[in-house]
Coordinates of C-alpha atoms and ligand atoms in Angstrom, one line a residue:
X1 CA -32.1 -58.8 -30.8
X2 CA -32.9 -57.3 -27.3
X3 CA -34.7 -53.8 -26.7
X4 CA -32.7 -51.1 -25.8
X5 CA -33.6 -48.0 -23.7
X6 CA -32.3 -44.6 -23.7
X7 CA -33.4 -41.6 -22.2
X8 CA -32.6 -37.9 -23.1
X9 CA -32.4 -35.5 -20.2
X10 CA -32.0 -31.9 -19.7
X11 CA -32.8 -28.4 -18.7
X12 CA -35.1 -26.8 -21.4
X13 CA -33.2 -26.0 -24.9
X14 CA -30.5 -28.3 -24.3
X15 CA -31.5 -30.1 -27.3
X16 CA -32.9 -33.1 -26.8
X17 CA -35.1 -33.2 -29.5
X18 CA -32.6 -32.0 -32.2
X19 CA -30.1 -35.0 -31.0
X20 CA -32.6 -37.6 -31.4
X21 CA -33.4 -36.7 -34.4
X22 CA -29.9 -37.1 -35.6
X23 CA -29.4 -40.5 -34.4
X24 CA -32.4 -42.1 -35.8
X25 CA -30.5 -42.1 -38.9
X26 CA -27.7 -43.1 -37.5
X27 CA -29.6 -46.1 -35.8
X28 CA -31.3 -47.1 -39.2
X29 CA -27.5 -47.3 -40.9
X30 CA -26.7 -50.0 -38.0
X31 CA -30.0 -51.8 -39.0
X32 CA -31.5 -51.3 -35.8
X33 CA -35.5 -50.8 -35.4
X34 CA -36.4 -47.9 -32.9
X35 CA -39.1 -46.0 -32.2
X36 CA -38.8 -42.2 -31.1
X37 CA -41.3 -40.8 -27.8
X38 CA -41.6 -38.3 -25.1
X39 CA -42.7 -37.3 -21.6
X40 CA -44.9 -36.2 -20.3
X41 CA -47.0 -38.2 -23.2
X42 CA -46.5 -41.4 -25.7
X43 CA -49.7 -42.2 -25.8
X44 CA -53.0 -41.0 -26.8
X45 CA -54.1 -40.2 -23.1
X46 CA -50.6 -39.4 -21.6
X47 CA -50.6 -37.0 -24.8
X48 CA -53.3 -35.4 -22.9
X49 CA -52.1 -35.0 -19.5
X50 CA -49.1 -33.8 -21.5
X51 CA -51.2 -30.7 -22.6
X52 CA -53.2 -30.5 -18.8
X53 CA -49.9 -30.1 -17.4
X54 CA -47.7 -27.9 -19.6
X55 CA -50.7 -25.3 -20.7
X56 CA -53.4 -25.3 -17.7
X57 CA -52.8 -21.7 -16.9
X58 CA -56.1 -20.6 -15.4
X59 CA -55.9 -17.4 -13.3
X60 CA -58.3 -18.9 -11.1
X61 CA -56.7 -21.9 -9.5
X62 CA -52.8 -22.5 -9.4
X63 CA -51.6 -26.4 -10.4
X64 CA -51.1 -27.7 -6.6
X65 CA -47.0 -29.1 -6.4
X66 CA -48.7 -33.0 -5.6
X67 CA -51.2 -32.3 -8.7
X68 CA -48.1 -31.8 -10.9
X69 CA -46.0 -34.8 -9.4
X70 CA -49.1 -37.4 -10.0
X71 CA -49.8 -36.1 -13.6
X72 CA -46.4 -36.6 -14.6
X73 CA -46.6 -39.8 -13.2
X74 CA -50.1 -41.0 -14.6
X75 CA -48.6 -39.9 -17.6
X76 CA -45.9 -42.4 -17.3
X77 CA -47.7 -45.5 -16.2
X78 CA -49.7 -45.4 -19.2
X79 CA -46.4 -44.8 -21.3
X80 CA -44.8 -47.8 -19.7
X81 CA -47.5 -50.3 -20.0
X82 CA -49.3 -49.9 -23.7
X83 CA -46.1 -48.4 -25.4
X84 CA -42.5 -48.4 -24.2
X85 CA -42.8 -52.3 -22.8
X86 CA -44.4 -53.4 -26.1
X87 CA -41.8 -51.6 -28.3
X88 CA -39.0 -53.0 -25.9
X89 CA -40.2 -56.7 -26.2
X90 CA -40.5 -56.7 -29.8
X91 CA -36.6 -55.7 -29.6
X92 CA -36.3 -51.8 -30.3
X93 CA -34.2 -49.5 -29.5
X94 CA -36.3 -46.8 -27.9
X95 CA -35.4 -43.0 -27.8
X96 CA -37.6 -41.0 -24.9
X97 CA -37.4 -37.4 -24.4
X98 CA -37.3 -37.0 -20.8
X99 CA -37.9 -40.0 -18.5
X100 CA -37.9 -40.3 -14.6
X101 CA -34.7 -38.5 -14.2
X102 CA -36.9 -35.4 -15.2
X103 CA -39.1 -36.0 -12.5
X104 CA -36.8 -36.4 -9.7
X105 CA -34.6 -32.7 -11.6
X106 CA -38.4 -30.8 -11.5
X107 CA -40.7 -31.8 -9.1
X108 CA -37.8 -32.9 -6.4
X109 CA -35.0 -31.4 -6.5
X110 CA -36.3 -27.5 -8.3
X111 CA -39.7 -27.8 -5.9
X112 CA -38.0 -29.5 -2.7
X113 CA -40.0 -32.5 -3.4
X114 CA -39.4 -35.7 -1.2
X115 CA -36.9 -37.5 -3.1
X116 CA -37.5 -41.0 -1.7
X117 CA -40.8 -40.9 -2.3
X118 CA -40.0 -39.6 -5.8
X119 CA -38.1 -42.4 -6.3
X120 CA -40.9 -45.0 -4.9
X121 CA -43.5 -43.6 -7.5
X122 CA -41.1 -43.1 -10.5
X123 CA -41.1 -47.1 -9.8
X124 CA -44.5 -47.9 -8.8
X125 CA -45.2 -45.8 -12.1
X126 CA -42.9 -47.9 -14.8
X127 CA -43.1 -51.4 -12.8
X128 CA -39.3 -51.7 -12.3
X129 CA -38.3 -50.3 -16.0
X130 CA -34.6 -48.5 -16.4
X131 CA -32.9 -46.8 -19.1
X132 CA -30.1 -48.9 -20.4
X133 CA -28.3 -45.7 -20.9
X134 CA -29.9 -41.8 -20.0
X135 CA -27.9 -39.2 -22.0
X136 CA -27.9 -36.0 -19.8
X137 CA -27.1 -32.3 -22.1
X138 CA -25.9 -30.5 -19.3
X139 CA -26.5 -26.4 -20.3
X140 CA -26.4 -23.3 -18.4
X141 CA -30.3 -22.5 -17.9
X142 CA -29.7 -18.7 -19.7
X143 CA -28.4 -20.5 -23.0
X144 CA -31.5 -22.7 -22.8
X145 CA -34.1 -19.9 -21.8
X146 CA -32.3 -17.7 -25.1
X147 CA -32.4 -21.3 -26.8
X148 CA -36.1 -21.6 -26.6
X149 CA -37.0 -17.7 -27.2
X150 CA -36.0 -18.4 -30.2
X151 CA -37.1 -21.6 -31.3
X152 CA -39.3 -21.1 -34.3
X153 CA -41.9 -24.3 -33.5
X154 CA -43.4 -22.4 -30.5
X155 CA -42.4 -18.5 -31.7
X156 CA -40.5 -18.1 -28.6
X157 CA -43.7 -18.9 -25.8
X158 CA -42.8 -20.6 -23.0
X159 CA -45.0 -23.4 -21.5
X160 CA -46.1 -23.2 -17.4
X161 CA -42.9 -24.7 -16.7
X162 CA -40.5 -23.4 -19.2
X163 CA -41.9 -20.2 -17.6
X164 CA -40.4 -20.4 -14.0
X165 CA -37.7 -18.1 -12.9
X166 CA -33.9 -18.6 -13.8
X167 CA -33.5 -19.6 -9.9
X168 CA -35.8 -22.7 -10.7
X169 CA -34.0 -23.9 -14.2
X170 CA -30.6 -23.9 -12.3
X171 CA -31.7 -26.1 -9.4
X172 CA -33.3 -28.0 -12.2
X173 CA -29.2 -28.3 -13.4
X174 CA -27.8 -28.8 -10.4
X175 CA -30.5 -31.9 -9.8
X176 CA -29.5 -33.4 -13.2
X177 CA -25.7 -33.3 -12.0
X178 CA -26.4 -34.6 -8.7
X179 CA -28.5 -38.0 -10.5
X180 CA -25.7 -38.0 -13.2
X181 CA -23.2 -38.4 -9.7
X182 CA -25.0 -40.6 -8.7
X183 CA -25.6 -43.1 -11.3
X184 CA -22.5 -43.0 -13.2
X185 CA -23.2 -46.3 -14.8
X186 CA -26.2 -45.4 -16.4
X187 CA -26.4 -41.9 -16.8
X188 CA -23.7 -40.5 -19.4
X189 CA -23.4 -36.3 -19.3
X190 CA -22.8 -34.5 -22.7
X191 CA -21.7 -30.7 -22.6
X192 CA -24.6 -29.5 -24.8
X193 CA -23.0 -25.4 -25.2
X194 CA -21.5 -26.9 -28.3
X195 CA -22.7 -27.1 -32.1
X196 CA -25.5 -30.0 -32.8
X197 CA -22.7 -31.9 -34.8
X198 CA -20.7 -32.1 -31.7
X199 CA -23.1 -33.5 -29.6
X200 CA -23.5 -36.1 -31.9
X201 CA -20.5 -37.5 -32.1
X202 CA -20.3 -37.3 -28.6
X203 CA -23.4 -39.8 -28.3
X204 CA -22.2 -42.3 -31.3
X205 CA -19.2 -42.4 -29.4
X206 CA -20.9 -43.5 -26.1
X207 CA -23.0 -46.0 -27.7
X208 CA -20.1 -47.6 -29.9
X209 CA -17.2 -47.8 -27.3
X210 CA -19.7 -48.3 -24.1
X211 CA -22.4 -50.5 -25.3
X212 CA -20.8 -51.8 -28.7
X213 CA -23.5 -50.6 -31.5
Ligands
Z5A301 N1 -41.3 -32.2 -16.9 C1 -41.4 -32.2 -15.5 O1 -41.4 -31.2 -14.9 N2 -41.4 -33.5 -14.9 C2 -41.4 -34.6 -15.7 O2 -41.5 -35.7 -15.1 C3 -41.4 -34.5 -17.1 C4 -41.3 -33.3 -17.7 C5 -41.4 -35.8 -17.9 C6 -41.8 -30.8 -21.0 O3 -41.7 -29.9 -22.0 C7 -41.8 -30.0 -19.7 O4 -42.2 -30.9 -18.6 C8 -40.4 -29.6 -19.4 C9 -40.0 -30.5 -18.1 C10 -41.3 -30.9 -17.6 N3 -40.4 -28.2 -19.0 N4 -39.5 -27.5 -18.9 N5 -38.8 -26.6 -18.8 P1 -41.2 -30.2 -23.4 O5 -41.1 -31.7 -23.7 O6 -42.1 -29.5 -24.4 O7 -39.9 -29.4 -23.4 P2 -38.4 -29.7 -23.3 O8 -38.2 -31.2 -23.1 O9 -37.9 -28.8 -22.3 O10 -38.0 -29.4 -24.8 P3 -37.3 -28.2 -25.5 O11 -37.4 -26.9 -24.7 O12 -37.9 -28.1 -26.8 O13 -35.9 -28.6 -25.5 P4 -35.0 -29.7 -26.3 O14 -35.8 -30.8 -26.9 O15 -34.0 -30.1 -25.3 O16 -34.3 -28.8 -27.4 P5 -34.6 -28.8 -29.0 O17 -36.1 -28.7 -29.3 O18 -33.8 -29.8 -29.7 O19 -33.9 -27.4 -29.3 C11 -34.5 -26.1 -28.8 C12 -34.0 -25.0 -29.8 O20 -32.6 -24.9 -29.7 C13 -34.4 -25.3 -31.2 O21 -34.7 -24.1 -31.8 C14 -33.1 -25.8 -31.8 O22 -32.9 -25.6 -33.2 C15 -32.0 -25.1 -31.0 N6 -30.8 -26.0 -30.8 C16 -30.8 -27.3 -30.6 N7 -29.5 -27.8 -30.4 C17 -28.7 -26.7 -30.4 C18 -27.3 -26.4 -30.3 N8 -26.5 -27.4 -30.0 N9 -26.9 -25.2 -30.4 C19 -27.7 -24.1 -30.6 N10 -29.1 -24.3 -30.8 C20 -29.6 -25.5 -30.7

């Protein structure tokens, strides 16, 4: 059987993590193997650069826009090329939280980086690699931010990114729309106001009736 990629994508809160979690039963019940990762990190080093980049808060020197753009990208590389490829070949279906649609939503479209060249590193990063399908939970940024204060894993503290202004998280949104335009073959939007249970028929219903699970 042939890997299969999907990518979850959204502003902060949307749920991400609380969908995937629901459908790796649901993929185990169709006898599929998977495997379940995230961004920034995956592996031990890109775990890491995952804690540089969300926590490195020091008063002294602010992270630089093109420091944060090539950390998310290192990041990725090393996902790609000792985990997500491997895991792809052996003919899992892997689940990513966030992908390179988040990079083009944060450090492009919220910080007015160059998208083209966004779009070049994104695939000098992952050598080519797509989603077969990105699920985006599309959410208001205030139900996320009210989402996350109180989300009893991190007792309501935001990360260095989680902690930008309201401004930021909806440009974030509009960004996600905007790829979700234009990729409608690949990127599939979900609203994610609803309850979880929603959402996850939502998804089965995608994967069944669009790409025959
Ligand atoms: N980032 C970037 O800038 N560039 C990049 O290239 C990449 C990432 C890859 C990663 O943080 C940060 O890095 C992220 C983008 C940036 N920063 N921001 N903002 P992360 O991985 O730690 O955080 P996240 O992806 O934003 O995760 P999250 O905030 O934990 O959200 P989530 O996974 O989408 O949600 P959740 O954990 O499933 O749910 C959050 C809470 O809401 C929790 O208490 C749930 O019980 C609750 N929840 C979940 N679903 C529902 C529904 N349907 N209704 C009500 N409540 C719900």
């Amino acid at each position: 059987m042939e890997g299969f990629f999907i990518t979850f994508e959204g502003p902060e809160g949307a749920g991400k993590t609380t969908q995937i979690k629901m459908l790796e039963p649901w993929l185990a019940s169709k006898g599929r193997q998977y495997i379940t990762t995230r961004e920034p990190g995956g592996t031990p080093l890109a775990e890491k650069i995952r804690d540089v980049v969300k926590h490195y808060n020091n008063s002294g020197e602010q992270v630089y826009d093109k420091t944060e753009l090539l950390l998310f990208a290192a990041s990725r590389a090393q996902h790609v090329h000792f985990l997500i490829r491997r895991e792809l070949d052996a003919g899992k279906v892997v689940l990513c939280d966030r992908f390179t649609d988040s990079t083009l939503a944060y450090q492009g479209y919220a910080r007015n980086g160059n998208i083209k060249f966004i779009e070049a590193l994104n695939h000098y990063a992952v050598e080519g690699l797509k989603p077969n399908l990105t699920i985006l939970m599309d959410l208001p940024p205030s139900s996320g931010r009210e989402r996350t204060s109180h989300r009893p894993e991190t007792q309501g503290v935001h990360d260095r990114l989680e902690a930008e202004t309201l401004d930021f998280h909806e440009k974030v949104r509009q960004g996600y729309l905007e790829l979700a335009r234009k990729n409608p073959d690949r990127i599939k939007t979900v609203d994610a106001s609803r309850n979880p249970e929603q959402i996850h028929v939502d998804i089965i219903k995608i994967l069944e009736e669009q790409y025959e699970f």
